[in-house]
Amino acid sequence: MFTRHNRQSLLRYWTTRYVITLCIGLLVIGIISGLWIQYNEAEKRLNMMSLMAEEIAERIVDTNGELSIGPFLGGFFNRRLPFLHLEDKPLFFIIDQQKQVIFADPPQGKMGDGPLMDIKMILDDQTNIGKTENKHGGNMFFVKREVETDGHTIGWVVLLSPEKEITQSKSEMQLLITLLGSLALLGWIVIYLFVKKLATPIKDVADAAKQIVKGNYRVNLQREVKEQELAELLESFRNMADRLAQLESMRTELLAGVTHELKTPVTSISGLVQAVKDDIVTGEEAKEFLEICTKETGKLQKMVEDLLEFNSFTVGNVRIRKEHLDLPQLIQEIAHQWEIVQDENTVVVHLDMPDKTLMLHTDPLRVQQILYNLLNNAKQASKGIAEINIRLYETGQGIAIEVRDCGSGIPREEQSLIFEKFFRGEAKKHKVRGLGLGLPFSRLLAQALGGDLQLTESSEKGTTFTLSIPAL
Ligand SMILES: Nc1ncnc2c1ncn2[C@@H]1O[C@H](COP(=O)(O)OP(=O)(O)OP(=O)(O)O)[C@@H](O)[C@H]1O
Ligand SMILES: [Mg+2]
């Protein structure tokens, strides 16, 4: 029986698995994008601050080439602030040639006790844009510009803002989170719908299989699907169920056929023997009766032997003795041997063989058995003199032997059943005695030799079977 523990439904299994993968993927994308956005924002703000510092540096030099801080400065600075998108205003310093702060916004007194950071260190720094530490240990970005006149540095403009302020980008982050969140939700919905769509027909097939296990072959698989693979699965399953139903109903019928075939000779033998025993027939007639009995016994014996051999074959007791032999020659011999034991003027066998030796490693007795079955069937299907053609030809993989008759043919609806054990055609079963084992047995033998036996074509004009034998 199936072990059910630790099994999850397809829907749950794949939905959780895919959603976890999706979320991990989106998280990685989120982190990378977040860092990139922060870096970009910081760069933009620092460039903007640089530009402001440069503008200020140009405006605070008077006509004498001296530093002059006019009242315009505060307004000018404040008008540009909104472009920075900062929550707090940056610190703004103007420093003279002696490295003394001559202007500070906010004024230095408001910054607590003493200056917040070492301005001299910033001035000594080689770069114009950089990072420094304030006295509370926090990181600050600085932007510095030299104030120049006639090629001399007469002071500096310095702008400072905490790192947190410079790198923050709230609205972009909100947008990113909303986007990734929507993507995760959308992904989950798509996967959920997809797996649900996939799981439903599979579940239908599993339910139908359970019905078949219970012996109910009339399964209900009416669902129409658009996907090719699923449609194929449903279609094949429906066909399989139909075929099983057909075989199941055939089984009882076929068994009745077999019983009938075995019973008929027994009944006739016992009737004949009884007649002789009761002296109803005497002399020459009695002898004739006993002769019929011997013939019937022989047929019965043949049928029982067929049945026993078929059975031992199907349970795997296959005895194959391969030899190296010339196949055209073997087929000729087999055809000849078969032909000479037939009643006179009942069969004509035509052979069509390549005019050369074709050595093969195979079992001659099994090949003979198969051909005898095919030839007997061909003869039984023919009216009057049975004309049979045997053609041998080489194929890519080995050799094929075609047995063609000019008989009545096999009705289309019976063609898929003739290799079923105990199946007998409607026309034949009332005419010739047999168990319906010839073809299935021959196919088993052909497969045991590594080849196959197929019905190539059949019409009212005749039937062709092809036996293929591999080269090795
Ligand atoms: N050459 C043929 N022409 C027409 N019908 C055929 C031919 N060969 C086989 N069949 C059909 O296929 C059925 C199955 O053949 P198969 O050889 O398995 O059984 P059988 O000949 O009826 O009985 P058995 O071979 O056991 O004596 C036959 O009953 C017949 O209806
Ligand atoms: Mg037969």
Short mmCIF file of C-alpha atoms and ligand atoms in Angstrom, two decimals:
data_model
loop_
_atom_site.label_atom_id
_atom_site.label_comp_id
_atom_site.label_asym_id
_atom_site.label_seq_id
_atom_site.Cartn_x
_atom_site.Cartn_y
_atom_site.Cartn_z
CA MET A 1 0.00 0.00 0.00
CA PHE A 2 1.03 3.63 -0.41
CA THR A 3 2.63 5.36 2.52
CA ARG A 4 0.84 8.61 2.93
CA HIS A 5 2.88 10.37 5.59
CA ASN A 6 4.87 13.47 4.66
CA ARG A 7 2.91 13.88 1.45
CA GLN A 8 1.63 17.32 0.59
CA SER A 9 -0.81 18.28 -2.09
CA LEU A 10 0.73 19.46 -5.36
CA LEU A 11 -0.87 22.85 -4.77
CA ARG A 12 0.62 23.32 -1.31
CA TYR A 13 3.99 21.82 -2.14
CA TRP A 14 4.68 23.91 -5.21
CA THR A 15 3.00 27.09 -4.00
CA THR A 16 5.10 27.22 -0.82
CA ARG A 17 8.26 26.21 -2.66
CA TYR A 18 7.87 28.74 -5.45
CA VAL A 19 6.73 31.52 -3.17
CA ILE A 20 9.76 31.01 -0.90
CA THR A 21 12.09 31.08 -3.93
CA LEU A 22 10.30 34.14 -5.29
CA CYS A 23 10.53 35.97 -1.95
CA ILE A 24 14.24 35.19 -1.56
CA GLY A 25 14.82 36.43 -5.11
CA LEU A 26 12.83 39.60 -4.54
CA LEU A 27 14.61 40.23 -1.22
CA VAL A 28 18.02 40.05 -2.92
CA ILE A 29 16.79 42.36 -5.69
CA GLY A 30 15.35 44.69 -3.01
CA ILE A 31 18.62 44.89 -1.07
CA ILE A 32 20.71 45.53 -4.18
CA SER A 33 18.28 48.15 -5.52
CA GLY A 34 18.05 49.82 -2.09
CA LEU A 35 21.82 50.17 -1.84
CA TRP A 36 22.00 51.45 -5.39
CA ILE A 37 19.26 54.02 -4.76
CA GLN A 38 21.03 55.24 -1.59
CA TYR A 39 24.34 55.56 -3.40
CA ASN A 40 22.74 57.44 -6.25
CA GLU A 41 20.83 59.80 -3.97
CA ALA A 42 23.95 60.57 -1.96
CA GLU A 43 25.89 61.30 -5.12
CA LYS A 44 23.15 63.60 -6.42
CA ARG A 45 22.92 65.52 -3.13
CA LEU A 46 26.67 65.91 -2.75
CA ASN A 47 26.92 67.24 -6.32
CA MET A 48 24.12 69.68 -5.57
CA MET A 49 25.87 70.79 -2.39
CA SER A 50 29.10 71.23 -4.36
CA LEU A 51 27.30 73.44 -6.82
CA MET A 52 25.81 75.52 -3.98
CA ALA A 53 29.24 75.89 -2.37
CA GLU A 54 30.70 76.99 -5.68
CA GLU A 55 27.98 79.59 -6.25
CA ILE A 56 28.38 80.92 -2.73
CA ALA A 57 32.17 81.03 -3.12
CA GLU A 58 31.73 83.20 -6.23
CA ARG A 59 29.32 85.62 -4.55
CA ILE A 60 31.15 86.39 -1.32
CA VAL A 61 34.11 88.19 -2.86
CA ASP A 62 33.71 91.98 -3.10
CA THR A 63 35.25 94.24 -5.71
CA ASN A 64 38.40 94.64 -3.57
CA GLY A 65 38.99 90.93 -3.54
CA GLU A 66 37.99 90.66 0.15
CA LEU A 67 35.53 88.27 1.75
CA SER A 68 32.21 90.02 2.20
CA ILE A 69 29.23 88.37 3.79
CA GLY A 70 26.12 90.25 2.88
CA PRO A 71 22.53 89.71 4.09
CA PHE A 72 21.68 88.12 0.74
CA LEU A 73 23.54 84.95 1.80
CA GLY A 74 20.86 83.48 4.08
CA GLY A 75 18.09 83.95 1.49
CA PHE A 76 20.24 82.62 -1.33
CA PHE A 77 21.13 79.52 0.68
CA ASN A 78 17.54 78.87 1.78
CA ARG A 79 16.17 79.17 -1.77
CA ARG A 80 18.38 76.30 -2.93
CA LEU A 81 17.71 74.03 0.02
CA PRO A 82 14.49 72.39 -1.32
CA PHE A 83 16.51 70.87 -4.20
CA LEU A 84 18.48 68.82 -1.72
CA HIS A 85 15.38 67.05 -0.36
CA LEU A 86 16.88 66.94 3.09
CA GLU A 87 14.93 66.87 6.35
CA ASP A 88 17.43 69.06 8.19
CA LYS A 89 19.30 71.96 6.76
CA PRO A 90 23.04 71.29 6.21
CA LEU A 91 25.56 73.15 8.35
CA PHE A 92 27.06 76.03 6.45
CA PHE A 93 30.41 77.69 7.22
CA ILE A 94 32.50 80.40 5.70
CA ILE A 95 36.10 80.34 6.82
CA ASP A 96 38.69 83.03 6.27
CA GLN A 97 42.34 82.77 5.29
CA GLN A 98 43.38 82.29 8.97
CA LYS A 99 41.08 79.28 9.11
CA GLN A 100 38.71 81.10 11.47
CA VAL A 101 34.96 80.57 11.07
CA ILE A 102 33.56 83.96 10.11
CA PHE A 103 30.07 82.79 9.29
CA ALA A 104 28.11 79.78 10.52
CA ASP A 105 24.52 78.79 9.88
CA PRO A 106 23.15 77.83 12.33
CA PRO A 107 25.33 80.13 14.47
CA GLN A 108 28.00 78.21 16.37
CA GLY A 109 26.56 79.11 19.76
CA LYS A 110 23.45 77.05 18.96
CA MET A 111 25.49 73.96 18.27
CA GLY A 112 26.09 73.24 21.96
CA ASP A 113 29.40 73.72 23.66
CA GLY A 114 32.09 74.47 21.14
CA PRO A 115 32.27 73.54 17.45
CA LEU A 116 30.71 70.24 16.46
CA MET A 117 33.71 69.10 14.46
CA ASP A 118 37.26 69.97 13.64
CA ILE A 119 36.93 72.39 10.73
CA LYS A 120 40.75 72.51 10.33
CA MET A 121 40.80 68.80 9.58
CA ILE A 122 38.27 69.31 6.80
CA LEU A 123 40.33 72.16 5.32
CA ASP A 124 43.47 70.04 5.42
CA ASP A 125 41.71 67.20 3.61
CA GLN A 126 42.95 66.74 0.04
CA THR A 127 39.51 66.12 -1.44
CA ASN A 128 36.65 68.59 -1.85
CA ILE A 129 33.97 66.06 -1.04
CA GLY A 130 34.47 63.58 1.79
CA LYS A 131 33.50 62.11 5.08
CA THR A 132 34.46 63.16 8.59
CA GLU A 133 33.45 62.30 12.12
CA ASN A 134 31.71 64.73 14.45
CA LYS A 135 32.54 64.90 18.12
CA HIS A 136 29.64 62.56 18.98
CA GLY A 137 31.18 59.86 16.78
CA GLY A 138 28.57 60.29 13.98
CA ASN A 139 29.61 60.30 10.32
CA MET A 140 29.20 63.56 8.40
CA PHE A 141 29.60 64.30 4.72
CA PHE A 142 31.38 67.54 3.87
CA VAL A 143 31.64 69.60 0.72
CA LYS A 144 34.24 72.31 0.56
CA ARG A 145 35.07 75.01 -1.98
CA GLU A 146 37.94 77.44 -1.99
CA VAL A 147 37.13 81.16 -2.32
CA GLU A 148 39.65 82.53 -4.74
CA THR A 149 40.62 85.90 -6.03
CA ASP A 150 43.42 86.50 -8.53
CA GLY A 151 44.61 82.96 -8.05
CA HIS A 152 44.86 83.32 -4.22
CA THR A 153 42.80 81.37 -1.73
CA ILE A 154 41.19 83.86 0.63
CA GLY A 155 38.80 81.51 2.37
CA TRP A 156 36.58 78.46 2.14
CA VAL A 157 32.91 77.61 1.94
CA VAL A 158 32.07 74.38 3.78
CA LEU A 159 28.73 72.54 3.84
CA LEU A 160 28.17 69.61 6.18
CA SER A 161 25.35 67.14 6.61
CA PRO A 162 25.02 63.87 8.57
CA GLU A 163 25.55 60.72 6.49
CA LYS A 164 22.07 59.47 7.41
CA GLU A 165 20.53 62.58 5.90
CA ILE A 166 22.55 62.39 2.70
CA THR A 167 21.85 58.72 1.96
CA GLN A 168 18.20 58.60 3.01
CA SER A 169 15.63 58.28 0.21
CA LYS A 170 12.28 57.59 1.80
CA SER A 171 9.94 57.97 -1.17
CA GLU A 172 12.10 55.84 -3.47
CA MET A 173 12.30 53.16 -0.80
CA GLN A 174 8.55 53.23 -0.34
CA LEU A 175 8.08 52.84 -4.08
CA LEU A 176 10.58 49.96 -4.17
CA ILE A 177 8.87 48.14 -1.29
CA THR A 178 5.43 48.61 -2.87
CA LEU A 179 6.72 47.30 -6.20
CA LEU A 180 8.43 44.26 -4.74
CA GLY A 181 5.43 43.53 -2.50
CA SER A 182 3.06 43.66 -5.49
CA LEU A 183 5.41 41.43 -7.47
CA ALA A 184 5.46 38.86 -4.65
CA LEU A 185 1.67 38.92 -4.45
CA LEU A 186 1.27 38.68 -8.21
CA GLY A 187 3.80 35.81 -8.35
CA TRP A 188 1.93 33.97 -5.64
CA ILE A 189 -1.42 34.39 -7.41
CA VAL A 190 0.02 33.24 -10.77
CA ILE A 191 1.67 30.18 -9.21
CA TYR A 192 -1.44 29.34 -7.22
CA LEU A 193 -3.69 29.49 -10.29
CA PHE A 194 -1.17 27.64 -12.45
CA VAL A 195 -0.65 24.75 -10.04
CA LYS A 196 -4.37 24.56 -9.34
CA LYS A 197 -5.05 24.26 -13.06
CA LEU A 198 -2.39 21.58 -13.39
CA ALA A 199 -3.40 19.63 -10.30
CA THR A 200 -7.09 19.26 -11.10
CA PRO A 201 -6.78 16.94 -14.13
CA ILE A 202 -4.04 14.95 -12.40
CA LYS A 203 -6.33 14.47 -9.43
CA ASP A 204 -9.11 13.39 -11.80
CA VAL A 205 -6.82 10.76 -13.31
CA ALA A 206 -5.76 9.54 -9.86
CA ASP A 207 -9.42 9.22 -8.84
CA ALA A 208 -10.21 7.38 -12.06
CA ALA A 209 -7.29 4.99 -11.39
CA LYS A 210 -8.77 4.26 -7.96
CA GLN A 211 -12.08 3.43 -9.63
CA ILE A 212 -10.30 1.03 -11.96
CA VAL A 213 -8.57 -0.66 -9.00
CA LYS A 214 -12.06 -1.25 -7.57
CA GLY A 215 -13.09 -2.86 -10.86
CA ASN A 216 -15.18 -0.01 -12.20
CA TYR A 217 -13.94 0.67 -15.72
CA ARG A 218 -16.58 3.25 -16.62
CA VAL A 219 -14.52 6.19 -15.41
CA ASN A 220 -15.73 9.73 -15.58
CA LEU A 221 -13.02 11.82 -17.24
CA GLN A 222 -15.07 14.35 -19.14
CA ARG A 223 -13.06 17.44 -18.25
CA GLU A 224 -11.84 19.31 -21.32
CA VAL A 225 -8.34 20.73 -21.03
CA LYS A 226 -6.55 23.04 -23.42
CA GLU A 227 -2.98 21.97 -22.65
CA GLN A 228 -1.68 19.38 -25.09
CA GLU A 229 0.16 17.18 -22.56
CA LEU A 230 -2.75 17.09 -20.12
CA ALA A 231 -5.21 16.40 -22.92
CA GLU A 232 -2.99 13.52 -24.04
CA LEU A 233 -2.85 12.16 -20.49
CA LEU A 234 -6.65 12.24 -20.14
CA GLU A 235 -7.15 10.80 -23.60
CA SER A 236 -4.70 7.93 -23.04
CA PHE A 237 -6.24 7.20 -19.68
CA ARG A 238 -9.73 7.12 -21.17
CA ASN A 239 -8.48 4.77 -23.91
CA MET A 240 -6.77 2.58 -21.35
CA ALA A 241 -9.96 2.34 -19.27
CA ASP A 242 -12.00 1.50 -22.38
CA ARG A 243 -9.51 -1.15 -23.39
CA LEU A 244 -9.51 -2.67 -19.91
CA ALA A 245 -13.31 -2.72 -19.92
CA GLN A 246 -13.26 -4.40 -23.31
CA LEU A 247 -10.70 -7.00 -22.23
CA GLU A 248 -12.57 -7.66 -19.01
CA SER A 249 -15.81 -8.34 -20.85
CA MET A 250 -13.92 -10.40 -23.43
CA ARG A 251 -12.30 -12.57 -20.80
CA THR A 252 -15.47 -14.41 -19.79
CA GLU A 253 -16.49 -14.81 -23.39
CA LEU A 254 -13.06 -16.11 -24.40
CA LEU A 255 -12.91 -18.59 -21.57
CA ALA A 256 -16.29 -19.94 -22.65
CA GLY A 257 -14.83 -20.29 -26.18
CA VAL A 258 -11.83 -22.27 -24.91
CA THR A 259 -14.02 -24.58 -22.85
CA HIS A 260 -16.22 -25.14 -25.85
CA GLU A 261 -13.23 -25.92 -28.10
CA LEU A 262 -11.94 -28.50 -25.64
CA LYS A 263 -15.34 -30.00 -24.93
CA THR A 264 -16.43 -30.55 -28.53
CA PRO A 265 -13.83 -33.23 -29.44
CA VAL A 266 -14.36 -34.95 -26.08
CA THR A 267 -18.14 -35.13 -26.72
CA SER A 268 -17.66 -36.40 -30.25
CA ILE A 269 -15.04 -38.99 -29.16
CA SER A 270 -17.25 -40.30 -26.37
CA GLY A 271 -20.23 -40.52 -28.76
CA LEU A 272 -18.21 -42.43 -31.36
CA VAL A 273 -16.67 -44.81 -28.82
CA GLN A 274 -20.11 -45.41 -27.29
CA ALA A 275 -21.51 -46.30 -30.74
CA VAL A 276 -18.72 -48.81 -31.36
CA LYS A 277 -19.05 -50.21 -27.85
CA ASP A 278 -22.82 -50.71 -28.18
CA ASP A 279 -22.29 -52.40 -31.55
CA ILE A 280 -24.35 -49.75 -33.30
CA VAL A 281 -21.61 -49.67 -35.87
CA THR A 282 -19.54 -52.69 -36.78
CA GLY A 283 -16.87 -53.88 -39.14
CA GLU A 284 -15.44 -51.34 -41.55
CA GLU A 285 -17.67 -48.57 -40.24
CA ALA A 286 -16.51 -49.14 -36.67
CA LYS A 287 -12.93 -48.89 -37.87
CA GLU A 288 -13.74 -45.64 -39.60
CA PHE A 289 -15.34 -44.36 -36.38
CA LEU A 290 -12.22 -45.21 -34.39
CA GLU A 291 -10.09 -43.49 -37.01
CA ILE A 292 -12.13 -40.32 -36.55
CA CYS A 293 -11.63 -40.77 -32.81
CA THR A 294 -7.87 -40.96 -33.26
CA LYS A 295 -7.92 -37.78 -35.36
CA GLU A 296 -10.06 -35.95 -32.79
CA THR A 297 -7.79 -37.16 -29.98
CA GLY A 298 -4.81 -35.87 -31.92
CA LYS A 299 -6.43 -32.45 -32.29
CA LEU A 300 -7.34 -32.41 -28.62
CA GLN A 301 -3.82 -33.37 -27.69
CA LYS A 302 -2.46 -30.63 -29.91
CA MET A 303 -4.71 -28.04 -28.27
CA VAL A 304 -3.79 -29.13 -24.73
CA GLU A 305 -0.12 -29.04 -25.70
CA ASP A 306 -0.53 -25.54 -27.15
CA LEU A 307 -2.20 -24.41 -23.95
CA LEU A 308 0.50 -25.90 -21.75
CA GLU A 309 3.32 -24.52 -23.84
CA PHE A 310 1.74 -21.08 -23.97
CA ASN A 311 1.34 -21.10 -20.20
CA SER A 312 4.89 -22.15 -19.48
CA PHE A 313 6.04 -19.50 -21.95
CA THR A 314 4.08 -16.72 -20.29
CA VAL A 315 5.50 -17.57 -16.85
CA GLY A 316 8.99 -17.15 -18.30
CA ASN A 317 10.10 -20.68 -19.11
CA VAL A 318 11.35 -19.68 -22.52
CA ARG A 319 13.77 -22.11 -24.05
CA ILE A 320 15.65 -20.54 -26.91
CA ARG A 321 18.50 -22.36 -28.61
CA LYS A 322 20.16 -20.08 -31.11
CA GLU A 323 22.37 -21.31 -33.94
CA HIS A 324 24.22 -19.72 -36.82
CA LEU A 325 22.23 -20.49 -39.93
CA ASP A 326 21.39 -19.31 -43.40
CA LEU A 327 17.93 -17.84 -43.10
CA PRO A 328 16.73 -18.09 -46.77
CA GLN A 329 17.60 -21.75 -46.70
CA LEU A 330 15.81 -22.30 -43.37
CA ILE A 331 12.64 -20.56 -44.60
CA GLN A 332 12.67 -22.62 -47.76
CA GLU A 333 12.91 -25.82 -45.74
CA ILE A 334 10.14 -24.78 -43.35
CA ALA A 335 7.81 -23.80 -46.20
CA HIS A 336 8.50 -27.02 -47.99
CA GLN A 337 7.95 -29.19 -44.91
CA TRP A 338 4.68 -27.43 -44.19
CA GLU A 339 3.50 -27.70 -47.77
CA ILE A 340 4.08 -31.45 -48.08
CA VAL A 341 1.96 -32.32 -45.05
CA GLN A 342 -1.04 -30.37 -46.39
CA ASP A 343 -3.74 -32.21 -48.31
CA GLU A 344 -3.10 -32.32 -52.00
CA ASN A 345 -4.21 -29.31 -54.08
CA THR A 346 -5.08 -27.19 -51.10
CA VAL A 347 -2.09 -24.83 -50.95
CA VAL A 348 0.41 -23.12 -53.21
CA VAL A 349 3.39 -21.41 -51.57
CA HIS A 350 5.44 -18.87 -53.51
CA LEU A 351 8.85 -17.93 -52.20
CA ASP A 352 10.58 -14.64 -52.86
CA MET A 353 14.10 -14.71 -51.41
CA PRO A 354 17.40 -12.96 -52.08
CA ASP A 355 19.67 -15.23 -54.05
CA LYS A 356 22.44 -15.34 -51.47
CA THR A 357 23.23 -16.64 -48.03
CA LEU A 358 22.11 -14.50 -45.09
CA MET A 359 23.67 -15.83 -41.91
CA LEU A 360 21.81 -15.12 -38.69
CA HIS A 361 22.03 -16.21 -35.06
CA THR A 362 18.57 -17.45 -34.16
CA ASP A 363 16.50 -20.43 -33.02
CA PRO A 364 15.29 -22.45 -36.08
CA LEU A 365 12.63 -24.37 -34.11
CA ARG A 366 10.99 -21.18 -32.86
CA VAL A 367 11.09 -19.60 -36.33
CA GLN A 368 9.42 -22.76 -37.63
CA GLN A 369 6.71 -22.59 -34.95
CA ILE A 370 5.92 -18.97 -35.83
CA LEU A 371 5.82 -19.64 -39.57
CA TYR A 372 3.64 -22.74 -39.13
CA ASN A 373 1.13 -20.64 -37.16
CA LEU A 374 1.11 -17.94 -39.83
CA LEU A 375 0.84 -20.47 -42.65
CA ASN A 376 -2.00 -22.34 -40.91
CA ASN A 377 -3.88 -19.09 -40.37
CA ALA A 378 -3.30 -18.11 -43.99
CA LYS A 379 -4.60 -21.43 -45.23
CA GLN A 380 -7.62 -21.34 -42.92
CA ALA A 381 -8.51 -17.82 -44.12
CA SER A 382 -8.47 -18.82 -47.80
CA LYS A 383 -11.27 -20.26 -49.86
CA GLY A 384 -10.37 -23.00 -52.33
CA ILE A 385 -6.67 -23.33 -53.04
CA ALA A 386 -4.76 -21.16 -50.60
CA GLU A 387 -2.20 -19.06 -52.38
CA ILE A 388 0.48 -17.91 -49.97
CA ASN A 389 3.50 -15.70 -50.63
CA ILE A 390 6.55 -15.69 -48.41
CA ARG A 391 8.98 -12.86 -48.98
CA LEU A 392 12.29 -12.50 -47.18
CA TYR A 393 14.21 -9.25 -47.27
CA GLU A 394 16.94 -7.45 -45.39
CA THR A 395 16.12 -4.49 -43.15
CA GLY A 396 18.44 -2.07 -41.37
CA GLN A 397 18.29 -4.11 -38.17
CA GLY A 398 18.17 -7.63 -39.58
CA ILE A 399 15.72 -9.63 -41.63
CA ALA A 400 11.99 -9.47 -42.22
CA ILE A 401 9.78 -12.32 -43.38
CA GLU A 402 6.43 -11.40 -44.90
CA VAL A 403 3.63 -13.96 -45.08
CA ARG A 404 0.83 -12.82 -47.40
CA ASP A 405 -2.37 -14.67 -48.21
CA CYS A 406 -5.29 -13.95 -50.52
CA GLY A 407 -7.87 -14.81 -47.89
CA SER A 408 -10.92 -13.08 -46.55
CA GLY A 409 -8.98 -10.59 -44.42
CA ILE A 410 -9.48 -9.47 -40.83
CA PRO A 411 -12.36 -7.04 -40.10
CA ARG A 412 -11.08 -3.63 -38.96
CA GLU A 413 -12.66 -3.89 -35.49
CA GLU A 414 -10.90 -7.23 -34.88
CA GLN A 415 -7.45 -6.11 -36.01
CA SER A 416 -6.45 -4.68 -32.63
CA LEU A 417 -7.56 -7.84 -30.84
CA ILE A 418 -5.99 -10.67 -32.81
CA PHE A 419 -2.85 -10.73 -30.65
CA GLU A 420 -4.98 -11.08 -27.49
CA LYS A 421 -4.76 -14.57 -26.07
CA PHE A 422 -7.84 -16.73 -26.73
CA PHE A 423 -9.26 -14.19 -29.14
CA ARG A 424 -10.82 -15.75 -32.23
CA GLY A 425 -12.39 -13.93 -35.13
CA GLU A 426 -16.17 -14.15 -35.52
CA ALA A 427 -15.88 -15.71 -38.96
CA LYS A 428 -13.32 -18.28 -37.93
CA LYS A 429 -14.62 -19.42 -34.60
CA HIS A 430 -17.61 -21.27 -36.08
CA LYS A 431 -15.57 -22.76 -38.92
CA VAL A 432 -12.22 -24.01 -37.72
CA ARG A 433 -11.31 -25.36 -34.34
CA GLY A 434 -8.67 -23.55 -32.34
CA LEU A 435 -7.90 -21.81 -29.07
CA GLY A 436 -6.94 -18.40 -30.35
CA LEU A 437 -3.37 -18.83 -29.13
CA GLY A 438 -1.52 -18.99 -32.47
CA LEU A 439 -0.82 -15.29 -32.93
CA PRO A 440 -0.19 -14.28 -29.28
CA PHE A 441 2.15 -17.24 -28.91
CA SER A 442 3.95 -16.45 -32.14
CA ARG A 443 4.43 -12.86 -31.06
CA LEU A 444 5.85 -13.99 -27.71
CA LEU A 445 8.27 -16.27 -29.53
CA ALA A 446 9.30 -13.51 -31.94
CA GLN A 447 9.95 -11.17 -29.03
CA ALA A 448 11.96 -13.87 -27.25
CA LEU A 449 14.15 -13.99 -30.35
CA GLY A 450 14.64 -10.23 -30.05
CA GLY A 451 12.30 -9.44 -32.93
CA ASP A 452 8.57 -8.86 -33.34
CA LEU A 453 5.50 -10.00 -35.20
CA GLN A 454 3.12 -7.44 -36.68
CA LEU A 455 0.00 -7.38 -38.76
CA THR A 456 1.20 -5.28 -41.70
CA GLU A 457 -2.07 -4.93 -43.56
CA SER A 458 -5.38 -6.66 -44.08
CA SER A 459 -8.25 -6.15 -46.50
CA GLU A 460 -10.85 -8.32 -48.26
CA LYS A 461 -8.11 -9.16 -50.74
CA GLY A 462 -5.83 -10.73 -48.18
CA THR A 463 -3.67 -10.34 -45.13
CA THR A 464 0.04 -9.77 -44.54
CA PHE A 465 1.96 -10.52 -41.36
CA THR A 466 5.61 -9.52 -40.93
CA LEU A 467 8.05 -11.30 -38.70
CA SER A 468 11.23 -9.39 -38.00
CA ILE A 469 14.37 -11.03 -36.67
CA PRO A 470 17.36 -8.95 -35.57
CA ALA A 471 20.78 -9.56 -37.03
CA LEU A 472 22.41 -10.28 -33.67
N1 LIG B 1 -4.28 -14.73 -42.21
C1 LIG B 1 -5.43 -14.42 -41.59
N2 LIG B 1 -6.52 -14.05 -42.29
C2 LIG B 1 -7.66 -13.71 -41.67
N3 LIG B 1 -7.83 -13.72 -40.33
C3 LIG B 1 -6.80 -14.10 -39.58
C4 LIG B 1 -5.54 -14.44 -40.15
N4 LIG B 1 -4.68 -14.76 -39.16
C5 LIG B 1 -5.39 -14.61 -38.01
N5 LIG B 1 -6.64 -14.22 -38.24
C6 LIG B 1 -7.68 -13.92 -37.25
O1 LIG B 1 -7.05 -13.78 -36.00
C7 LIG B 1 -7.61 -14.64 -35.04
C8 LIG B 1 -6.56 -15.09 -34.07
O2 LIG B 1 -5.62 -15.92 -34.70
P1 LIG B 1 -4.84 -16.99 -33.87
O3 LIG B 1 -3.88 -17.68 -34.76
O4 LIG B 1 -4.31 -16.34 -32.66
O5 LIG B 1 -5.99 -17.97 -33.40
P2 LIG B 1 -6.73 -19.10 -34.22
O6 LIG B 1 -6.05 -19.32 -35.51
O7 LIG B 1 -8.16 -18.73 -34.26
O8 LIG B 1 -6.56 -20.33 -33.25
P3 LIG B 1 -5.21 -21.20 -33.03
O9 LIG B 1 -4.13 -20.52 -33.81
O10 LIG B 1 -5.00 -21.19 -31.59
O11 LIG B 1 -5.52 -22.53 -33.61
C9 LIG B 1 -8.22 -15.74 -35.83
O12 LIG B 1 -9.27 -16.35 -35.14
C10 LIG B 1 -8.68 -15.03 -37.10
O13 LIG B 1 -9.95 -14.47 -36.90
MG MG B 2 -3.96 -19.67 -35.66
#
